[in-house]
Tab-separated table of C-alpha atoms in Angstrom:
chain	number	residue	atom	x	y	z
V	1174	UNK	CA	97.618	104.645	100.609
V	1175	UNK	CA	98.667	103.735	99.328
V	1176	UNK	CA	98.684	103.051	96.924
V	1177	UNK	CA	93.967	98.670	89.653
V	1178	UNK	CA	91.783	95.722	87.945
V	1179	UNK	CA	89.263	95.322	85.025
V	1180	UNK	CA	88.047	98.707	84.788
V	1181	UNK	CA	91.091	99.775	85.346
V	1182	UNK	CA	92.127	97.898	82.006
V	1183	UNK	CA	88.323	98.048	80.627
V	1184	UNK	CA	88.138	98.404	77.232
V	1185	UNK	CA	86.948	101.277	76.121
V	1186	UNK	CA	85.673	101.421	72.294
V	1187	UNK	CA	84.785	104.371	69.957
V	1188	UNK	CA	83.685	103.724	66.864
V	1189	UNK	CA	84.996	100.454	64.786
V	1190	UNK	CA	86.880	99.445	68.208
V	1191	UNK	CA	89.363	101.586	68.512
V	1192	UNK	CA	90.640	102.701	71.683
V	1193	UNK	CA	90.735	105.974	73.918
V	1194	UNK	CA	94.736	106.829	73.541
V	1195	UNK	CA	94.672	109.198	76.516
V	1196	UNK	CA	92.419	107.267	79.055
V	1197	UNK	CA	95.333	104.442	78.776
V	1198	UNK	CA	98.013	107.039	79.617
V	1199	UNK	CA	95.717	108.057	82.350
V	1200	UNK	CA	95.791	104.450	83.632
V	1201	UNK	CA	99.207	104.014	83.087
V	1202	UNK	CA	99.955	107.284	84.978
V	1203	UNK	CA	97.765	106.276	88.014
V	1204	UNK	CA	99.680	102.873	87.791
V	1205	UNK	CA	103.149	104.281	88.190
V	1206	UNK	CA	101.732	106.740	91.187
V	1207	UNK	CA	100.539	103.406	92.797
V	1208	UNK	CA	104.038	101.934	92.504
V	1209	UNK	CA	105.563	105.480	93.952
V	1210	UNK	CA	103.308	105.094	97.051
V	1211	UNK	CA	103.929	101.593	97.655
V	1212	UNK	CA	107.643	102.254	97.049
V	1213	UNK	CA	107.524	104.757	100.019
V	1214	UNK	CA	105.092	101.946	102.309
V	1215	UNK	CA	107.985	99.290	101.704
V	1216	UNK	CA	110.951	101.753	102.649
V	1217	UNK	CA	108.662	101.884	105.815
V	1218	UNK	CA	108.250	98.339	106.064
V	1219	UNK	CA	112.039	98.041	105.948
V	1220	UNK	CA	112.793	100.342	107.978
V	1221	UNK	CA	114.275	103.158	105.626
V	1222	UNK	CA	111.603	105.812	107.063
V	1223	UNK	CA	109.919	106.129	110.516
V	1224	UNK	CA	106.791	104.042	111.176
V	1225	UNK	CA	103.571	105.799	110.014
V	1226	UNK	CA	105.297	108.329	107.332
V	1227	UNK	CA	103.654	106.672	104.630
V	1228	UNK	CA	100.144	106.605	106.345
V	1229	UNK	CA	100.300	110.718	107.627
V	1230	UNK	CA	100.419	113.987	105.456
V	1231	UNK	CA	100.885	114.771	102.320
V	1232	UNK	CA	101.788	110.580	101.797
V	1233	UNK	CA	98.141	109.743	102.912
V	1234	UNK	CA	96.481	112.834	100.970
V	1235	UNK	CA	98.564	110.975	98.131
V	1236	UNK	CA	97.135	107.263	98.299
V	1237	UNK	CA	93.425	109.000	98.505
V	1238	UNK	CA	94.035	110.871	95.441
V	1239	UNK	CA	95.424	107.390	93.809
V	1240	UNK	CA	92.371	105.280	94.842
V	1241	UNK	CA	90.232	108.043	93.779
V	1242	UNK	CA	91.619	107.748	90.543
V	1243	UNK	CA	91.370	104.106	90.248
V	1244	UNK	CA	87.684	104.287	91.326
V	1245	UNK	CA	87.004	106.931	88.676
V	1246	UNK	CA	88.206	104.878	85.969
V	1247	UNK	CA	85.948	101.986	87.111
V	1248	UNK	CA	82.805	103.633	86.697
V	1249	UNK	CA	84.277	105.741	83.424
V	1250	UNK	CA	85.446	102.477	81.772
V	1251	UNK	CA	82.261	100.820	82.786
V	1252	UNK	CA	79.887	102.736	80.463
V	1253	UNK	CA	82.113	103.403	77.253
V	1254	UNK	CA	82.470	99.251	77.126
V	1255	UNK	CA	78.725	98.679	78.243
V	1256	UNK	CA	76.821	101.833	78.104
V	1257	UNK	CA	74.966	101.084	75.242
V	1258	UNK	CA	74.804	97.584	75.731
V	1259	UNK	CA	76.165	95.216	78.732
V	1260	UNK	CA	78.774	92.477	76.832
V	1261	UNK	CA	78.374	89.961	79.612
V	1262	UNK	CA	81.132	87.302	78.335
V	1263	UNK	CA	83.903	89.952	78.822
V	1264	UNK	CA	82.540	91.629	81.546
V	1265	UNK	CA	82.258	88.182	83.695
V	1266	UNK	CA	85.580	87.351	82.015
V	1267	UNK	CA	87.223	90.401	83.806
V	1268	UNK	CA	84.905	90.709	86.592
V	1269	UNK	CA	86.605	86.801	86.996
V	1270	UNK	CA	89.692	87.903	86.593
V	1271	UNK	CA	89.792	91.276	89.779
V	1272	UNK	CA	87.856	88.178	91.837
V	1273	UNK	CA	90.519	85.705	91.994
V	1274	UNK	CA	92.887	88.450	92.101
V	1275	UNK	CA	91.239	89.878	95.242
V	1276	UNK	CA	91.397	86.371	96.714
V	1277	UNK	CA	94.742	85.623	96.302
V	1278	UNK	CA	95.633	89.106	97.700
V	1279	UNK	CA	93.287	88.324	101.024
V	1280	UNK	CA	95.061	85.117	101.129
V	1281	UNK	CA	98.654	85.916	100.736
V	1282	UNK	CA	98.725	88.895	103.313
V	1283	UNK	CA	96.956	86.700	105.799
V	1284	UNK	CA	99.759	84.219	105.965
V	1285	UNK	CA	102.592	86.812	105.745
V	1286	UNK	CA	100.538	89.659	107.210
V	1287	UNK	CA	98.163	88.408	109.826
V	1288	UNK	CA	97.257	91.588	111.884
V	1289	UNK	CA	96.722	93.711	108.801
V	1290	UNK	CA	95.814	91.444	105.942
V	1291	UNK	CA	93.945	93.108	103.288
V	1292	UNK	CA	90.055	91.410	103.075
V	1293	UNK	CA	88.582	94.301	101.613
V	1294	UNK	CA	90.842	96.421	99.366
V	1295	UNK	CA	91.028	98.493	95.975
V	1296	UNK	CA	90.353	95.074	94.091
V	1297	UNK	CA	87.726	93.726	95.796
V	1298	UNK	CA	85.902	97.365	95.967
V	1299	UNK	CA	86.346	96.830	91.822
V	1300	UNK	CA	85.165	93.654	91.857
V	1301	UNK	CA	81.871	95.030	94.087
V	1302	UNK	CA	81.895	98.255	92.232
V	1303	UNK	CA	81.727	96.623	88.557
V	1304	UNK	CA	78.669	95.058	89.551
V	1305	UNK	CA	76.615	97.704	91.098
V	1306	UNK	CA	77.689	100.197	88.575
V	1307	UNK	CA	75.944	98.456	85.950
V	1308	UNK	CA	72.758	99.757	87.518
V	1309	UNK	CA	73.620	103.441	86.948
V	1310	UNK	CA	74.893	103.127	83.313
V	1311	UNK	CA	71.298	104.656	82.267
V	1312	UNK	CA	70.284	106.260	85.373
V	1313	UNK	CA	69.851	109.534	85.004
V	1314	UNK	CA	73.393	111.779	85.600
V	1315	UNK	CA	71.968	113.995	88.224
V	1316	UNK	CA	70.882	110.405	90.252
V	1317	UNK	CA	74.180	109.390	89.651
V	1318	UNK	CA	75.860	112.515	90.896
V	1319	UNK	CA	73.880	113.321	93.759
V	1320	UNK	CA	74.120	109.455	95.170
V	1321	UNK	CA	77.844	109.745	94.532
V	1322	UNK	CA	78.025	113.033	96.728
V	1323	UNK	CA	75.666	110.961	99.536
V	1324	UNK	CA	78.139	108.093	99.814
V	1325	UNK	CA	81.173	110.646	99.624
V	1326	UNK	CA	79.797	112.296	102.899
V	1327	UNK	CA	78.087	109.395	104.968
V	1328	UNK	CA	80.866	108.142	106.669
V	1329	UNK	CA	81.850	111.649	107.715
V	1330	UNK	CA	78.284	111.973	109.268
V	1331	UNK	CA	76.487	108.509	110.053
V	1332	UNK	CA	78.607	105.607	111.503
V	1333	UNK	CA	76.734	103.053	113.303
V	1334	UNK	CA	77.807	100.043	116.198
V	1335	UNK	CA	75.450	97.714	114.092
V	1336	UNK	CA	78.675	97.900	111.350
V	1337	UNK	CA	81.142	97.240	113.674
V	1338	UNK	CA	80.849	93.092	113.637
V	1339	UNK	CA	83.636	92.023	111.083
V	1340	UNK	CA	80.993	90.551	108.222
V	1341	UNK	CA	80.253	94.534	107.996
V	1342	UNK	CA	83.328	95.859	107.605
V	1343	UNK	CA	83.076	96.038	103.703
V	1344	UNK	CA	80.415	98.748	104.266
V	1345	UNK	CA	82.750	100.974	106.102
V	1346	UNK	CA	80.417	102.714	108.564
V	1347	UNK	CA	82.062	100.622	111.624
V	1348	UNK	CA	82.557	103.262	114.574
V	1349	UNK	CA	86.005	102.457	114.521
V	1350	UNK	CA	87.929	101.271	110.786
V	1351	UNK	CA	89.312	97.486	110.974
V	1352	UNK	CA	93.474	97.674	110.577
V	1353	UNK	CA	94.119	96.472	107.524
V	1354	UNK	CA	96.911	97.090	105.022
V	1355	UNK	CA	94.445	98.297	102.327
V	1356	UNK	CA	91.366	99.239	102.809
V	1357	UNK	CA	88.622	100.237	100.732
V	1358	UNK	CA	85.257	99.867	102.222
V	1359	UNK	CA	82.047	100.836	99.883
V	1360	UNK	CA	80.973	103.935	101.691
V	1361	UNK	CA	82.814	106.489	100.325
V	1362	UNK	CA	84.851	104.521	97.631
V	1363	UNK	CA	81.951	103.811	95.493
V	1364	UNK	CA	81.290	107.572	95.288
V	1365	UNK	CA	84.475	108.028	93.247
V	1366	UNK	CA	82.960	105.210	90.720
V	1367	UNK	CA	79.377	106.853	90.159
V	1368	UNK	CA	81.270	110.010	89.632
V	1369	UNK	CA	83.196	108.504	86.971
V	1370	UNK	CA	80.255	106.888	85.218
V	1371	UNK	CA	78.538	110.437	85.261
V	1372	UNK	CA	81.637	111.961	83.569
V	1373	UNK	CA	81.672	109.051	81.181
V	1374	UNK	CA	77.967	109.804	80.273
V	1375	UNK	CA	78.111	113.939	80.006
V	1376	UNK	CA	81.512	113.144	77.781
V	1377	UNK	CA	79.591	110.841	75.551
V	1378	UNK	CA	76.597	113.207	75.274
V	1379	UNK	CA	78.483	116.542	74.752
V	1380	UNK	CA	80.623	114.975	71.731
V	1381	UNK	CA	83.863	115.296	74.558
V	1382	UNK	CA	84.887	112.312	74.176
V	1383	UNK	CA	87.118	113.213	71.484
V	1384	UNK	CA	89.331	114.982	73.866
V	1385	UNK	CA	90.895	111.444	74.924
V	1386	UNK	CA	91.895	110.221	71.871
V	1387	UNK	CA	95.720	111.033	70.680
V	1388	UNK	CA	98.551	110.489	73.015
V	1389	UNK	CA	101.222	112.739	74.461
V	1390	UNK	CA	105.248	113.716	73.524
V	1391	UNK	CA	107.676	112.382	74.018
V	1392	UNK	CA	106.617	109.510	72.215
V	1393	UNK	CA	108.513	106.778	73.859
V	1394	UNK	CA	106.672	107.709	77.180
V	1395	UNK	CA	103.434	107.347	75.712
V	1396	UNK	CA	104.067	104.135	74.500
V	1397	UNK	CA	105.209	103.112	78.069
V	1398	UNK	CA	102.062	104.757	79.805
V	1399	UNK	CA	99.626	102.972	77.232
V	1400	UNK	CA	101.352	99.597	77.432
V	1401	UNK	CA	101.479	99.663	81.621
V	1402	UNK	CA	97.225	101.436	80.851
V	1403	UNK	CA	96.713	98.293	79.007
V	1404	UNK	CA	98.203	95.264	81.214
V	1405	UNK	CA	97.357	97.119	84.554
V	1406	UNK	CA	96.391	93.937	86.235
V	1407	UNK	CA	99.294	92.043	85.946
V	1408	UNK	CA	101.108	95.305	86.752
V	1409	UNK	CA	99.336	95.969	90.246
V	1410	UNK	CA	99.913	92.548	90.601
V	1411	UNK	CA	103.681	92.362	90.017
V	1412	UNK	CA	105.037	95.297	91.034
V	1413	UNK	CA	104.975	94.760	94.729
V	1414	UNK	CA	107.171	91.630	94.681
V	1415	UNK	CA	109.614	93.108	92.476
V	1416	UNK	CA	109.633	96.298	94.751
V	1417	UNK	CA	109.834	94.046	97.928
V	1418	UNK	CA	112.820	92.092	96.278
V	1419	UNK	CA	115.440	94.807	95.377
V	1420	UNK	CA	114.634	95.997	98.724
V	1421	UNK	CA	115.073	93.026	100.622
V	1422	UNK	CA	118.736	93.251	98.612
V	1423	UNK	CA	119.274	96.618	99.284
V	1424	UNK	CA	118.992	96.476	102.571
V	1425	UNK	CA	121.556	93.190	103.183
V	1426	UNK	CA	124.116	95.561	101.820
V	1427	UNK	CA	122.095	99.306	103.057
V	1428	UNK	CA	121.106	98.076	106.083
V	1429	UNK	CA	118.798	101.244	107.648
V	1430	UNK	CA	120.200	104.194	109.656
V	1431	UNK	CA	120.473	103.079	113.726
V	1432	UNK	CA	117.944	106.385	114.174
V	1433	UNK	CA	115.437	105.293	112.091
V	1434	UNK	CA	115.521	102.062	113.681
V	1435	UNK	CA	115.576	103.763	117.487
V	1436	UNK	CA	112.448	106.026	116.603
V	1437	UNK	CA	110.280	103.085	114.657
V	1438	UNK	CA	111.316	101.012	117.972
V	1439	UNK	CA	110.222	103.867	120.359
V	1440	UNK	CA	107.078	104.466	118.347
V	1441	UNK	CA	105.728	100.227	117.876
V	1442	UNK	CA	106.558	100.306	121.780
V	1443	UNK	CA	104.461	103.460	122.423
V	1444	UNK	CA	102.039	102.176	120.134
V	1445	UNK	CA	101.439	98.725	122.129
V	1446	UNK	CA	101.794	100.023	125.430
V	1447	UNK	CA	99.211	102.703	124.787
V	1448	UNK	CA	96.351	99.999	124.407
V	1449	UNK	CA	96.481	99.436	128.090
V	1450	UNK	CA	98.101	102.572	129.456
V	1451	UNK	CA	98.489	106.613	129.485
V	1452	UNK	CA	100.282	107.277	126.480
V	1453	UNK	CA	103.035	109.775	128.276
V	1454	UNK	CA	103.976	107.395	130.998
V	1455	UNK	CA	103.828	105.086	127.565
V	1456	UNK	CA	106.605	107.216	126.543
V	1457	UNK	CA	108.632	107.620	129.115
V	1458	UNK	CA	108.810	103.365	129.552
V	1459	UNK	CA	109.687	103.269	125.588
V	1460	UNK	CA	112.513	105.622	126.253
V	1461	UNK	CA	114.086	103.890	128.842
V	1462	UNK	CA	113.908	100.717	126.922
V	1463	UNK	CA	115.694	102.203	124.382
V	1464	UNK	CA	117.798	103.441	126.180
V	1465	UNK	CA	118.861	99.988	127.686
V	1466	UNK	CA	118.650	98.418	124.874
V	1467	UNK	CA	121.454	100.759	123.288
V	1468	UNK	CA	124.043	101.064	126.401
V	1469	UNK	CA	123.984	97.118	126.313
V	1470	UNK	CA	124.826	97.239	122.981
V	1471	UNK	CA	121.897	94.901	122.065
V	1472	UNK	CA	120.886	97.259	119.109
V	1473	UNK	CA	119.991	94.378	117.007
V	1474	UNK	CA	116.737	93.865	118.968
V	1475	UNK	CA	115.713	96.842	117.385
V	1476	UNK	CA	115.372	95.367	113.769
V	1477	UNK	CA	114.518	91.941	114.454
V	1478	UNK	CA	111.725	90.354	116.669
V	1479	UNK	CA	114.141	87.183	117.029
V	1480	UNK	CA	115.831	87.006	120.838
V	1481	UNK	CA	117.707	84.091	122.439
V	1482	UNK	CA	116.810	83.177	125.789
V	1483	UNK	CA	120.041	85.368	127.226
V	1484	UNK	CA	118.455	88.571	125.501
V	1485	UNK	CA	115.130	87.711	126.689
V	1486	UNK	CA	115.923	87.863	130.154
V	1487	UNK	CA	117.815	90.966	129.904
V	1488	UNK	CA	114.899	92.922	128.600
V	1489	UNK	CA	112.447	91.153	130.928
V	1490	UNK	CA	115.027	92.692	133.426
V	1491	UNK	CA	114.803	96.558	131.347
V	1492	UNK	CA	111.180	96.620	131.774
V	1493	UNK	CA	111.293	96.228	135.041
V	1494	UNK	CA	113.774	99.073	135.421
V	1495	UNK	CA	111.599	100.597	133.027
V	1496	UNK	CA	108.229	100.306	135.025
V	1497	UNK	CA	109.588	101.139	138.261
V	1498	UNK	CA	111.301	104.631	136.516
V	1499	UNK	CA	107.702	105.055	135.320
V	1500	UNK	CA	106.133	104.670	138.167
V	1501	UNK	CA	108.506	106.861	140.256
V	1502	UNK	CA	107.783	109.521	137.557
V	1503	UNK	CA	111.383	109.927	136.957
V	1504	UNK	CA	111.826	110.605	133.123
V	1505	UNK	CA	114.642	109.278	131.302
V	1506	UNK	CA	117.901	111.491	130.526
């Protein structure tokens, strides 16, 4: 959800230059929330919690608020480095910058992470975002407000076929949302953006601004926040191989509980066999794998996706068991 780019590390001047104190915390803290979520994706990914946890409840309510935040500081950072006048060289610099960034991203999960590769997440709805909120950095706040509340709410109420076809997707009124492991279409991201440039302009105009400068005790976590606030590109770009790493260590040495592994096994089977069949009798053929799978002591199929030709056959052989028990009705004990 989980769970970062040039607005994210705009720069945001007062007078002579100086810089907002408390809107780097801010970044900082949405940063380390970021890593927190993603944290809890990989210990997924690995196996460490059931398939879906970190997609579902209180995790998913927790990535929203995250790329909320993000957005926000977009279109906030956006008009106190070019609200009263647009400084193209660094803007294209940075706008450069969340572009490849966003490329390499799409690129990298499409090798490693074919059925879910990211081609439209948090940094390219920056990149997009950047651009069209220069339009609305002298619009009038109410425009800016109101549009933001009409994007929030479209998806919720308008979806449309015509969206569907993948060269659409970015728009995110599709009838049905594209898998992908981060998505973040324009319709209702950009909403959190134009509410963040209308904060940015009532804070300017109501002498508010004043509010972010300083920092916060104890001193050296302020200095931490500010410093992560500051380099949050190379941070969001970092911190998920250096998650992914001590993980992959951990879990030579930690391998995951066998439960965990039985339920994510149950649920990917349920998941797959549902696309073609009733999701009970779905169930109920899952089950009975599992349950083959575990008296034959072939547990290892359950974390890996690698079989020999020996194990093949033997669960060609449990799904047949398995289809005829479903077929027969006869649930598994």
């Amino acid at each position: 959800m989980n769970p970062a780019s040039t607005a994210i590390n705009a720069e945001t001047p007062m007078k002579s230059g100086s810089r907002l104190g408390r809107l780097d915390i801010a970044r900082g803290l949405a940063l380390i929330a970021m890593a927190i979520y993603h944290f809890g994706w990989d210990l997924e990914f690995f196996g460490y919690l059931v398939q879906g946890s970190a997609s579902q409840g209180w995790w998913r309510i927790f990535a929203r608020c995250i790329a909320s935040s993000f957005l926000f500081l977009v279109g906030f950072s956006l008009v106190l480095a070019h609200g009263r006048a647009i400084r193209w060289q660094p803007f294209f610099k940075r706008l450069t910058q969340v572009v490849i960034a966003a490329a390499a991203i799409s690129l990298l999960t499409w090798f490693f992470m074919p059925q879910g590769f990211i081609f439209f997440g948090i940094l390219h709805q920056i990149a997009l975002a950047s651009l069209l909120g220069l339009l609305f950095l002298r619009m009038p706040v109410w425009i800016t407000v109101a549009l933001a509340a009409a994007i929030i709410a479209t998806p919720v109420y308008f979806r449309a076929e015509i969206f569907d076809h993948p060269a659409l997707w970015w728009v995110g009124l599709s009838t049905v949302n594209p898998v992908s492991n981060d998505y973040v279409p324009l319709f209702p991201w950009f909403g959190a953006v134009l509410l963040g440039i209308a904060a940015a302009r009532i804070m300017q105009s109501t002498g508010l601004l004043r509010l972010l400068q300083g920092g916060i005790k104890p001193q050296w976590l302020e200095r931490l926040l500010i410093f992560i606030g500051r380099h949050s590109l190379i941070f969001y770009l970092v911190h998920q191989p250096v998650l992914i790493g001590l993980l992959y260590g951990v879990s030579a040495i930690f391998p995951p509980s066998p439960a965990i592994q039985a339920a994510n096994f149950v649920q990917q089977c349920t998941v797959q066999c549902s696309a073609d069949s009733d999701p009970q009798l779905c169930r109920i053929y899952c089950g009975c794998m599992l349950e083959n799978i575990q008296s034959n002591q072939l547990t290892n199929l359950l974390k890996s996706s690698t079989t020999t030709d020996e194990e093949r056959e033997k669960l060609s052989t449990f799904s047949a068991q398995c289809v005829a028990k479903t077929q027969e009705g006869q649930p598994v004990q």
